[in-house]
């Protein structure tokens, strides 16, 4: 494959994109673990999610 006189720039640009996207993916994975741990700590302290409200007689409790 011949990229011509701009081969160095093209390869460097692709490498930079791969590094940035890889970093974002790794960061998202670790941040997901961190957020999950924070949610578990809150639930262990008794804090509940609004989306987990009980349904009584077909209506949400706050209606």
PDB file of C-alpha atoms in Angstrom:
ATOM      1  CA  UNK A   1       0.000   0.000   0.000  1.00  0.00           C
ATOM      2  CA  UNK A   2       1.526   3.295  -1.091  1.00  0.00           C
ATOM      3  CA  UNK A   3       0.413   6.498   0.630  1.00  0.00           C
ATOM      4  CA  UNK A   4       2.809   8.622  -1.357  1.00  0.00           C
ATOM      5  CA  UNK A   5       4.789  11.483   0.144  1.00  0.00           C
ATOM      6  CA  UNK A   6       2.284  11.946   2.998  1.00  0.00           C
ATOM      7  CA  UNK A   7       2.600   8.433   4.412  1.00  0.00           C
ATOM      8  CA  UNK A   8       4.105   9.605   7.710  1.00  0.00           C
ATOM      9  CA  UNK A   9       1.278  12.072   8.337  1.00  0.00           C
ATOM     10  CA  UNK A  10      -1.442   9.558   7.404  1.00  0.00           C
ATOM     11  CA  UNK A  11      -0.015   6.826   9.618  1.00  0.00           C
ATOM     12  CA  UNK A  12       0.485   9.277  12.509  1.00  0.00           C
ATOM     13  CA  UNK A  13      -3.106  10.529  12.162  1.00  0.00           C
ATOM     14  CA  UNK A  14      -4.515   6.993  12.228  1.00  0.00           C
ATOM     15  CA  UNK A  15      -2.305   6.101  15.204  1.00  0.00           C
ATOM     16  CA  UNK A  16      -3.464   9.196  17.092  1.00  0.00           C
ATOM     17  CA  UNK A  17      -7.121   8.338  16.471  1.00  0.00           C
ATOM     18  CA  UNK A  18      -6.578   4.755  17.620  1.00  0.00           C
ATOM     19  CA  UNK A  19      -4.823   5.945  20.789  1.00  0.00           C
ATOM     20  CA  UNK A  20      -7.518   8.528  21.606  1.00  0.00           C
ATOM     21  CA  UNK A  21     -10.405   6.122  20.972  1.00  0.00           C
ATOM     22  CA  UNK A  22      -8.663   3.395  22.953  1.00  0.00           C
ATOM     23  CA  UNK A  23      -8.150   5.814  25.844  1.00  0.00           C
ATOM     24  CA  UNK A  24     -11.805   6.828  25.778  1.00  0.00           C
ATOM     25  CA  UNK A  25     -12.948   3.216  25.798  1.00  0.00           C
ATOM     26  CA  UNK A  26     -10.672   2.355  28.729  1.00  0.00           C
ATOM     27  CA  UNK A  27     -11.809   5.488  30.605  1.00  0.00           C
ATOM     28  CA  UNK A  28     -15.485   4.603  30.028  1.00  0.00           C
ATOM     29  CA  UNK A  29     -14.963   1.074  31.327  1.00  0.00           C
ATOM     30  CA  UNK A  30     -13.210   2.252  34.499  1.00  0.00           C
ATOM     31  CA  UNK A  31     -15.719   5.060  35.034  1.00  0.00           C
ATOM     32  CA  UNK A  32     -18.555   2.539  34.692  1.00  0.00           C
ATOM     33  CA  UNK A  33     -17.012   0.413  37.425  1.00  0.00           C
ATOM     34  CA  UNK A  34     -16.583   3.506  39.610  1.00  0.00           C
ATOM     35  CA  UNK A  35     -20.188   4.658  39.085  1.00  0.00           C
ATOM     36  CA  UNK A  36     -21.499   1.157  39.818  1.00  0.00           C
ATOM     37  CA  UNK A  37     -19.514   1.096  43.072  1.00  0.00           C
ATOM     38  CA  UNK A  38     -20.884   4.514  44.069  1.00  0.00           C
ATOM     39  CA  UNK A  39     -24.446   3.374  43.355  1.00  0.00           C
ATOM     40  CA  UNK A  40     -23.944   0.228  45.418  1.00  0.00           C
ATOM     41  CA  UNK A  41     -22.615   2.309  48.330  1.00  0.00           C
ATOM     42  CA  UNK A  42     -25.632   4.631  48.166  1.00  0.00           C
ATOM     43  CA  UNK A  43     -28.052   1.707  48.045  1.00  0.00           C
ATOM     44  CA  UNK A  44     -26.267   0.089  50.998  1.00  0.00           C
ATOM     45  CA  UNK A  45     -26.878   3.316  52.974  1.00  0.00           C
ATOM     46  CA  UNK A  46     -30.572   3.155  52.143  1.00  0.00           C
ATOM     47  CA  UNK A  47     -30.751   5.685  49.317  1.00  0.00           C
ATOM     48  CA  UNK A  48     -33.078   4.399  46.613  1.00  0.00           C
ATOM     49  CA  UNK A  49     -33.507   5.335  42.977  1.00  0.00           C
ATOM     50  CA  UNK A  50     -36.621   7.209  41.927  1.00  0.00           C
ATOM     51  CA  UNK A  51     -37.066   4.729  39.096  1.00  0.00           C
ATOM     52  CA  UNK A  52     -37.403   1.962  41.701  1.00  0.00           C
ATOM     53  CA  UNK A  53     -40.576   3.396  43.260  1.00  0.00           C
ATOM     54  CA  UNK A  54     -43.207   0.902  44.290  1.00  0.00           C
ATOM     55  CA  UNK A  55     -46.333   0.645  42.196  1.00  0.00           C
ATOM     56  CA  UNK A  56     -49.603   0.455  44.108  1.00  0.00           C
ATOM     57  CA  UNK A  57     -52.933  -0.171  42.355  1.00  0.00           C
ATOM     58  CA  UNK A  58     -51.400   0.464  38.971  1.00  0.00           C
ATOM     59  CA  UNK A  59     -50.207   3.969  39.899  1.00  0.00           C
ATOM     60  CA  UNK A  60     -46.876   5.272  41.069  1.00  0.00           C
ATOM     61  CA  UNK A  61     -46.720   6.294  44.732  1.00  0.00           C
ATOM     62  CA  UNK A  62     -46.135   9.967  43.955  1.00  0.00           C
ATOM     63  CA  UNK A  63     -49.240  10.373  41.751  1.00  0.00           C
TER      64      UNK A  63
END
